[in-house]
Amino acid sequence: MTFVEHFQLNLYTLAMLITVFAAISVRIRIETYGKKIMQSVILVTMAAIVTEILTWELDGSPSEIGFIAEYATNMVLLFFAPVLSALMLSYVRYQITGEQRPLLRQALLFPPTIITILALVFNIFVPIYFSVDATTHLYRPEPLLWLHYVLMVSIYLYMMGYIIVNRNGISRRATQLFTVYFGLPLIGMFVQAVNVNVFFAWTAIALSILVVFLFLELADGETDYLTGLFNRRSFETFVGRLAERNEAFALLYLDLDDFKNINDQYGHDTGDFILKAFSDALRAEFVDSPMVSRLGGDEYMVVLRTLDPDVSLRITALQETLAASENELVAQLRFSYGDIRYEADMDIDQLYGEVDRRMYEYKRENKRLKRRKTDN
């Protein structure tokens, strides 16, 4: 079997990672912490794949340095596993909390990394993970190697648990993507544990990187970074295309009442929580809508294929969803809205202006009624 035939999956995976790395560098022009982590994850994965190839090529090598090379590459390969998982966890933490720490420090001070380093040092004197025959230079797994795989499986299970616990901090789509992000490596390790001749563990990690890149990093250009809803650009593009084809649709424009007071009184972190909670409720109520978007701030726009004769029924359902929240601020949240049906050949600016006028008319009426109640 030739080199290319034996390692074709590894080589294809390397080519894919190089392509993704180049795409990230070109498509994501803003230097963000998330971009930095993703590039680091790709580079470490590429280094691990190359190292894995070397461990197989050097196994039984007659070279004078064959013993040292085989031993060193296997140590490095085991070291890469917890380092990579630390970087992957850092990426998810950043997406959820915005936490930014020095990557090298996060990777090396990650408890599983420290455990692995100590185990590898101990392995030099008492082989517990693997050994290399000093004469034949052949690699041999030792009985306790399974401890390393248990450690790695525990890490990925912990990371999946972390996603579940913090799922309220991100959109449902991001939760699903991050579950795949950590789930694929688990599948890869299981496949390779069943058949050691199938080099799928690092390939599975590469696939998880590809999934996140395609469905999260690239899709971010269409979605609002905070809520996961479509952004203003996506909304305007979508509505523009509907209008060009003279398709029937309606707009529902929503604006939170007194949101500035929430920010001023409770801080922007609480304000962000409110925006995400409202976005989740809006998404759930208008799940049939092809476009639920956050225009910016506390302004939202929903595109409906038809405008219900009594849209207030859906507004009431949305208010009831908010009122059922365990969070007091969310339960007391109020909003104003305006709706309009698009008429054939209607000017887009006119459409936006009219729905804006209707929303603010509703808001003024709400304020007037609120003042009347207060006076009474």
CSV table of C-alpha atoms in Angstrom, one decimal:
chain,number,residue,atom,x,y,z
A,1,MET,CA,0.0,0.0,0.0
A,2,THR,CA,1.5,3.4,-1.0
A,3,PHE,CA,1.8,6.4,1.3
A,4,VAL,CA,-1.1,8.2,-0.4
A,5,GLU,CA,-3.4,5.2,-0.2
A,6,HIS,CA,-2.6,4.5,3.4
A,7,PHE,CA,-3.1,8.1,4.6
A,8,GLN,CA,-5.5,9.4,2.0
A,9,LEU,CA,-8.1,10.4,4.7
A,10,ASN,CA,-5.5,12.3,6.6
A,11,LEU,CA,-4.3,14.1,3.4
A,12,TYR,CA,-7.8,15.0,2.4
A,13,THR,CA,-8.4,16.3,5.9
A,14,LEU,CA,-5.2,18.4,5.8
A,15,ALA,CA,-6.3,19.9,2.4
A,16,MET,CA,-9.7,20.7,3.8
A,17,LEU,CA,-8.2,22.4,6.9
A,18,ILE,CA,-5.8,24.5,4.8
A,19,THR,CA,-8.8,25.6,2.7
A,20,VAL,CA,-10.8,26.5,5.8
A,21,PHE,CA,-7.9,28.4,7.3
A,22,ALA,CA,-7.4,30.4,4.1
A,23,ALA,CA,-11.2,31.1,3.9
A,24,ILE,CA,-11.2,32.4,7.5
A,25,SER,CA,-8.2,34.6,6.8
A,26,VAL,CA,-9.8,36.0,3.7
A,27,ARG,CA,-13.6,36.1,4.5
A,28,ILE,CA,-13.4,37.2,8.1
A,29,ARG,CA,-11.4,40.4,7.7
A,30,ILE,CA,-12.0,41.8,11.2
A,31,GLU,CA,-9.5,40.5,13.7
A,32,THR,CA,-11.5,39.0,16.5
A,33,TYR,CA,-10.7,36.8,19.4
A,34,GLY,CA,-13.0,34.1,18.0
A,35,LYS,CA,-11.1,34.2,14.7
A,36,LYS,CA,-7.8,33.9,16.5
A,37,ILE,CA,-9.0,30.8,18.5
A,38,MET,CA,-10.5,29.1,15.4
A,39,GLN,CA,-7.2,29.6,13.5
A,40,SER,CA,-5.3,28.2,16.5
A,41,VAL,CA,-7.6,25.1,16.6
A,42,ILE,CA,-7.0,24.5,12.9
A,43,LEU,CA,-3.2,24.8,13.2
A,44,VAL,CA,-3.1,22.4,16.2
A,45,THR,CA,-5.3,20.0,14.4
A,46,MET,CA,-3.1,20.1,11.3
A,47,ALA,CA,0.0,19.6,13.4
A,48,ALA,CA,-1.7,16.6,15.1
A,49,ILE,CA,-2.6,15.0,11.8
A,50,VAL,CA,1.0,15.4,10.5
A,51,THR,CA,2.3,14.0,13.8
A,52,GLU,CA,-0.1,11.0,13.5
A,53,ILE,CA,1.3,10.3,10.0
A,54,LEU,CA,4.8,10.5,11.4
A,55,THR,CA,4.1,8.0,14.2
A,56,TRP,CA,3.0,5.4,11.7
A,57,GLU,CA,5.9,6.1,9.2
A,58,LEU,CA,8.5,6.1,12.0
A,59,ASP,CA,7.1,2.9,13.6
A,60,GLY,CA,9.9,0.3,13.2
A,61,SER,CA,12.2,2.7,11.4
A,62,PRO,CA,15.7,1.3,11.1
A,63,SER,CA,17.1,4.8,11.4
A,64,GLU,CA,19.6,5.6,14.2
A,65,ILE,CA,17.2,8.2,15.6
A,66,GLY,CA,14.2,6.0,15.0
A,67,PHE,CA,13.6,5.2,18.6
A,68,ILE,CA,13.8,8.8,19.8
A,69,ALA,CA,11.7,10.0,16.9
A,70,GLU,CA,9.0,7.4,17.4
A,71,TYR,CA,8.8,8.0,21.1
A,72,ALA,CA,8.8,11.8,20.7
A,73,THR,CA,6.0,11.9,18.0
A,74,ASN,CA,3.8,9.6,20.1
A,75,MET,CA,4.3,11.9,23.2
A,76,VAL,CA,3.5,15.0,21.1
A,77,LEU,CA,0.4,13.3,19.7
A,78,LEU,CA,-1.0,12.5,23.1
A,79,PHE,CA,-0.1,16.1,24.3
A,80,PHE,CA,-2.0,17.7,21.4
A,81,ALA,CA,-5.3,16.1,22.4
A,82,PRO,CA,-6.0,18.0,25.7
A,83,VAL,CA,-4.5,21.2,24.3
A,84,LEU,CA,-6.9,21.1,21.3
A,85,SER,CA,-9.9,20.5,23.6
A,86,ALA,CA,-8.9,23.5,25.7
A,87,LEU,CA,-8.8,25.7,22.7
A,88,MET,CA,-12.2,24.3,21.5
A,89,LEU,CA,-13.7,25.0,24.9
A,90,SER,CA,-12.2,28.5,24.9
A,91,TYR,CA,-13.9,29.2,21.6
A,92,VAL,CA,-17.3,28.2,23.0
A,93,ARG,CA,-16.8,30.2,26.2
A,94,TYR,CA,-15.9,33.3,24.1
A,95,GLN,CA,-19.1,32.9,22.0
A,96,ILE,CA,-21.2,32.6,25.1
A,97,THR,CA,-19.6,34.9,27.6
A,98,GLY,CA,-17.2,37.0,25.6
A,99,GLU,CA,-14.4,35.8,27.9
A,100,GLN,CA,-10.9,36.5,26.5
A,101,ARG,CA,-7.7,35.1,28.0
A,102,PRO,CA,-4.2,34.4,26.6
A,103,LEU,CA,-4.7,31.2,24.5
A,104,LEU,CA,-1.4,29.6,25.4
A,105,ARG,CA,-2.1,30.1,29.1
A,106,GLN,CA,-5.6,28.5,28.7
A,107,ALA,CA,-4.2,25.5,26.8
A,108,LEU,CA,-1.3,24.8,29.1
A,109,LEU,CA,-3.1,25.4,32.4
A,110,PHE,CA,-6.1,23.4,31.4
A,111,PRO,CA,-6.2,20.6,34.1
A,112,PRO,CA,-6.4,17.7,31.6
A,113,THR,CA,-3.3,19.2,29.8
A,114,ILE,CA,-1.4,19.2,33.1
A,115,ILE,CA,-2.5,15.7,33.9
A,116,THR,CA,-1.4,14.5,30.4
A,117,ILE,CA,2.0,16.2,30.8
A,118,LEU,CA,2.6,14.6,34.2
A,119,ALA,CA,1.5,11.2,32.8
A,120,LEU,CA,3.8,11.5,29.8
A,121,VAL,CA,6.8,12.4,32.0
A,122,PHE,CA,6.0,9.4,34.2
A,123,ASN,CA,5.7,7.3,31.1
A,124,ILE,CA,9.3,7.9,30.3
A,125,PHE,CA,10.4,6.0,33.4
A,126,VAL,CA,7.4,3.6,33.8
A,127,PRO,CA,5.5,2.9,30.6
A,128,ILE,CA,1.8,3.3,31.3
A,129,TYR,CA,0.5,4.7,28.0
A,130,PHE,CA,2.9,3.3,25.5
A,131,SER,CA,6.4,2.0,24.9
A,132,VAL,CA,8.9,1.8,22.0
A,133,ASP,CA,11.2,-1.1,21.7
A,134,ALA,CA,14.8,0.1,21.8
A,135,THR,CA,15.9,-2.5,19.2
A,136,THR,CA,13.1,-2.7,16.7
A,137,HIS,CA,11.8,0.8,17.3
A,138,LEU,CA,8.2,-0.6,17.2
A,139,TYR,CA,5.4,1.2,19.1
A,140,ARG,CA,3.4,-0.8,21.6
A,141,PRO,CA,0.4,0.4,23.6
A,142,GLU,CA,0.5,-0.3,27.3
A,143,PRO,CA,-2.4,-1.5,29.5
A,144,LEU,CA,-3.2,1.9,31.0
A,145,LEU,CA,-3.5,3.8,27.7
A,146,TRP,CA,-7.3,3.6,28.1
A,147,LEU,CA,-7.0,6.1,30.9
A,148,HIS,CA,-6.0,8.7,28.3
A,149,TYR,CA,-9.1,8.0,26.2
A,150,VAL,CA,-11.3,8.1,29.3
A,151,LEU,CA,-9.8,11.5,30.1
A,152,MET,CA,-10.5,12.8,26.6
A,153,VAL,CA,-14.0,11.4,26.5
A,154,SER,CA,-14.6,13.0,29.9
A,155,ILE,CA,-13.4,16.4,28.6
A,156,TYR,CA,-15.8,16.3,25.6
A,157,LEU,CA,-18.7,15.1,27.8
A,158,TYR,CA,-18.0,18.0,30.1
A,159,MET,CA,-17.9,20.4,27.2
A,160,MET,CA,-21.3,19.2,26.0
A,161,GLY,CA,-22.6,19.6,29.5
A,162,TYR,CA,-21.3,23.1,29.5
A,163,ILE,CA,-23.3,23.9,26.4
A,164,ILE,CA,-26.5,22.5,27.9
A,165,VAL,CA,-26.0,24.4,31.1
A,166,ASN,CA,-25.3,27.7,29.3
A,167,ARG,CA,-27.8,27.2,26.4
A,168,ASN,CA,-29.8,30.3,27.5
A,169,GLY,CA,-26.8,32.4,26.7
A,170,ILE,CA,-26.8,31.5,23.0
A,171,SER,CA,-29.3,30.9,20.2
A,172,ARG,CA,-30.8,27.4,19.7
A,173,ARG,CA,-29.0,27.1,16.4
A,174,ALA,CA,-25.6,27.8,18.1
A,175,THR,CA,-26.4,25.3,20.8
A,176,GLN,CA,-27.0,22.6,18.2
A,177,LEU,CA,-23.9,23.5,16.3
A,178,PHE,CA,-21.7,23.4,19.5
A,179,THR,CA,-23.2,20.1,20.4
A,180,VAL,CA,-22.0,18.8,17.0
A,181,TYR,CA,-18.7,20.6,17.5
A,182,PHE,CA,-18.0,18.5,20.6
A,183,GLY,CA,-20.0,15.4,19.6
A,184,LEU,CA,-18.1,14.6,16.4
A,185,PRO,CA,-14.7,14.2,18.2
A,186,LEU,CA,-16.4,11.7,20.5
A,187,ILE,CA,-17.6,9.7,17.5
A,188,GLY,CA,-14.2,9.9,16.0
A,189,MET,CA,-12.5,8.6,19.1
A,190,PHE,CA,-15.0,5.7,19.3
A,191,VAL,CA,-14.4,4.7,15.7
A,192,GLN,CA,-10.7,4.8,16.0
A,193,ALA,CA,-10.8,2.8,19.3
A,194,VAL,CA,-12.8,0.1,17.5
A,195,ASN,CA,-10.4,0.0,14.6
A,196,VAL,CA,-7.0,1.5,15.2
A,197,ASN,CA,-6.2,1.3,11.4
A,198,VAL,CA,-8.9,3.9,10.7
A,199,PHE,CA,-7.5,7.3,11.4
A,200,PHE,CA,-10.7,9.1,12.1
A,201,ALA,CA,-10.2,10.8,15.5
A,202,TRP,CA,-8.5,13.9,14.2
A,203,THR,CA,-10.6,13.9,11.0
A,204,ALA,CA,-13.7,14.1,13.1
A,205,ILE,CA,-12.3,17.2,14.8
A,206,ALA,CA,-11.6,18.7,11.4
A,207,LEU,CA,-15.2,18.0,10.4
A,208,SER,CA,-16.5,19.7,13.6
A,209,ILE,CA,-14.3,22.8,12.7
A,210,LEU,CA,-15.8,22.8,9.2
A,211,VAL,CA,-19.4,22.6,10.6
A,212,VAL,CA,-18.8,25.6,12.9
A,213,PHE,CA,-17.1,27.6,10.2
A,214,LEU,CA,-19.8,27.0,7.6
A,215,PHE,CA,-22.9,27.4,9.8
A,216,LEU,CA,-21.7,29.8,12.5
A,217,GLU,CA,-18.8,32.0,11.4
A,218,LEU,CA,-19.9,32.5,7.8
A,219,ALA,CA,-23.6,32.7,8.7
A,220,ASP,CA,-22.8,35.5,11.2
A,221,GLY,CA,-22.8,37.8,8.2
A,222,GLU,CA,-26.6,37.2,8.0
A,223,THR,CA,-27.5,37.2,11.6
A,224,ASP,CA,-27.4,39.4,14.6
A,225,TYR,CA,-24.4,38.6,16.8
A,226,LEU,CA,-26.4,38.9,20.1
A,227,THR,CA,-29.7,37.2,19.4
A,228,GLY,CA,-29.1,34.9,16.5
A,229,LEU,CA,-32.0,36.5,14.6
A,230,PHE,CA,-31.5,37.8,11.1
A,231,ASN,CA,-29.9,41.3,11.0
A,232,ARG,CA,-31.0,44.5,9.2
A,233,ARG,CA,-29.0,43.7,6.1
A,234,SER,CA,-30.6,40.3,5.7
A,235,PHE,CA,-34.1,41.8,6.4
A,236,GLU,CA,-33.7,44.5,3.8
A,237,THR,CA,-32.3,42.1,1.2
A,238,PHE,CA,-35.1,39.7,1.7
A,239,VAL,CA,-37.9,42.3,1.6
A,240,GLY,CA,-36.3,43.9,-1.4
A,241,ARG,CA,-36.5,40.6,-3.3
A,242,LEU,CA,-40.1,40.0,-2.3
A,243,ALA,CA,-41.0,43.5,-3.5
A,244,GLU,CA,-39.2,43.0,-6.8
A,245,ARG,CA,-41.3,39.9,-7.5
A,246,ASN,CA,-44.5,41.6,-6.2
A,247,GLU,CA,-45.1,38.8,-3.8
A,248,ALA,CA,-47.6,39.1,-1.1
A,249,PHE,CA,-46.3,39.7,2.4
A,250,ALA,CA,-46.8,41.8,5.5
A,251,LEU,CA,-44.5,43.5,8.0
A,252,LEU,CA,-44.8,43.5,11.8
A,253,TYR,CA,-42.6,46.1,13.4
A,254,LEU,CA,-41.9,45.8,17.2
A,255,ASP,CA,-40.1,48.1,19.6
A,256,LEU,CA,-39.6,47.5,23.3
A,257,ASP,CA,-41.1,50.1,25.7
A,258,ASP,CA,-38.8,51.9,28.1
A,259,PHE,CA,-35.9,49.7,27.3
A,260,LYS,CA,-33.4,52.5,27.9
A,261,ASN,CA,-34.5,52.6,31.5
A,262,ILE,CA,-33.7,48.9,31.9
A,263,ASN,CA,-30.2,49.5,30.6
A,264,ASP,CA,-29.7,52.6,32.8
A,265,GLN,CA,-31.1,51.0,35.9
A,266,TYR,CA,-29.8,47.4,35.6
A,267,GLY,CA,-26.8,47.7,33.3
A,268,HIS,CA,-26.1,46.5,29.7
A,269,ASP,CA,-25.6,42.9,30.6
A,270,THR,CA,-29.2,42.7,31.9
A,271,GLY,CA,-30.3,44.6,28.9
A,272,ASP,CA,-28.6,42.1,26.6
A,273,PHE,CA,-30.4,39.3,28.5
A,274,ILE,CA,-33.7,41.0,28.0
A,275,LEU,CA,-33.1,41.4,24.3
A,276,LYS,CA,-32.2,37.7,23.9
A,277,ALA,CA,-35.2,36.6,26.0
A,278,PHE,CA,-37.5,38.7,23.8
A,279,SER,CA,-35.9,37.4,20.7
A,280,ASP,CA,-36.4,33.8,21.8
A,281,ALA,CA,-40.1,34.5,22.5
A,282,LEU,CA,-40.5,36.3,19.2
A,283,ARG,CA,-38.8,33.4,17.3
A,284,ALA,CA,-41.0,30.9,19.0
A,285,GLU,CA,-44.3,32.7,18.4
A,286,PHE,CA,-43.5,33.5,14.7
A,287,VAL,CA,-41.8,30.2,13.9
A,288,ASP,CA,-43.8,30.2,10.6
A,289,SER,CA,-42.2,33.5,9.5
A,290,PRO,CA,-39.5,33.3,6.9
A,291,MET,CA,-37.8,36.3,8.4
A,292,VAL,CA,-37.6,37.3,12.1
A,293,SER,CA,-35.0,40.0,12.4
A,294,ARG,CA,-33.4,42.4,14.9
A,295,LEU,CA,-32.9,45.7,13.1
A,296,GLY,CA,-30.7,47.0,16.0
A,297,GLY,CA,-31.1,48.2,19.5
A,298,ASP,CA,-34.6,47.1,20.7
A,299,GLU,CA,-36.2,47.2,17.3
A,300,TYR,CA,-37.5,44.1,15.5
A,301,MET,CA,-39.2,43.3,12.2
A,302,VAL,CA,-41.1,40.2,11.3
A,303,VAL,CA,-42.0,39.3,7.7
A,304,LEU,CA,-45.3,37.5,7.4
A,305,ARG,CA,-46.6,35.8,4.2
A,306,THR,CA,-50.1,36.9,5.1
A,307,LEU,CA,-51.4,39.5,7.6
A,308,ASP,CA,-53.9,37.9,10.0
A,309,PRO,CA,-57.3,39.8,10.1
A,310,ASP,CA,-56.6,40.1,13.8
A,311,VAL,CA,-52.8,40.2,14.3
A,312,SER,CA,-53.5,41.2,17.9
A,313,LEU,CA,-54.1,37.5,18.7
A,314,ARG,CA,-50.5,36.7,18.0
A,315,ILE,CA,-49.4,39.8,19.8
A,316,THR,CA,-51.4,38.6,22.8
A,317,ALA,CA,-49.8,35.2,22.6
A,318,LEU,CA,-46.3,36.8,22.6
A,319,GLN,CA,-47.2,38.9,25.6
A,320,GLU,CA,-48.4,35.8,27.4
A,321,THR,CA,-45.2,34.0,26.7
A,322,LEU,CA,-43.2,36.9,28.2
A,323,ALA,CA,-45.5,37.1,31.2
A,324,ALA,CA,-44.9,33.4,31.9
A,325,SER,CA,-41.1,34.0,32.3
A,326,GLU,CA,-39.5,33.3,35.6
A,327,ASN,CA,-37.5,36.4,35.2
A,328,GLU,CA,-39.4,39.4,36.7
A,329,LEU,CA,-38.1,41.9,34.1
A,330,VAL,CA,-39.0,39.7,31.2
A,331,ALA,CA,-42.4,39.0,32.7
A,332,GLN,CA,-43.1,42.7,33.0
A,333,LEU,CA,-41.7,43.6,29.5
A,334,ARG,CA,-43.9,45.6,27.3
A,335,PHE,CA,-43.6,46.5,23.6
A,336,SER,CA,-45.3,48.5,20.9
A,337,TYR,CA,-46.0,47.3,17.4
A,338,GLY,CA,-47.2,48.4,14.0
A,339,ASP,CA,-48.2,46.2,11.0
A,340,ILE,CA,-48.8,46.7,7.3
A,341,ARG,CA,-49.6,44.6,4.3
A,342,TYR,CA,-47.5,45.2,1.2
A,343,GLU,CA,-49.4,46.3,-1.8
A,344,ALA,CA,-48.2,45.6,-5.4
A,345,ASP,CA,-45.8,48.2,-6.6
A,346,MET,CA,-45.7,50.0,-3.2
A,347,ASP,CA,-42.5,52.0,-2.7
A,348,ILE,CA,-40.2,50.3,-0.1
A,349,ASP,CA,-39.4,53.5,1.7
A,350,GLN,CA,-43.1,54.3,1.8
A,351,LEU,CA,-43.7,50.8,3.3
A,352,TYR,CA,-41.1,51.3,6.0
A,353,GLY,CA,-42.3,54.8,6.8
A,354,GLU,CA,-45.9,53.7,7.2
A,355,VAL,CA,-45.2,50.7,9.5
A,356,ASP,CA,-42.9,53.0,11.5
A,357,ARG,CA,-45.6,55.6,11.8
A,358,ARG,CA,-48.2,53.0,13.0
A,359,MET,CA,-45.8,51.5,15.6
A,360,TYR,CA,-45.1,55.0,17.1
A,361,GLU,CA,-48.7,55.8,17.0
A,362,TYR,CA,-49.3,52.7,19.1
A,363,LYS,CA,-46.4,53.6,21.4
A,364,ARG,CA,-47.8,57.2,22.0
A,365,GLU,CA,-51.3,55.7,22.8
A,366,ASN,CA,-49.7,53.4,25.3
A,367,LYS,CA,-47.9,56.2,27.0
A,368,ARG,CA,-51.1,58.3,27.1
A,369,LEU,CA,-53.0,55.5,28.7
A,370,LYS,CA,-50.1,54.8,31.2
A,371,ARG,CA,-50.1,58.5,32.2
A,372,ARG,CA,-53.9,58.4,32.7
A,373,LYS,CA,-53.7,55.4,34.9
A,374,THR,CA,-50.9,57.1,36.9
A,375,ASP,CA,-52.9,60.3,37.3
A,376,ASN,CA,-55.9,58.3,38.5
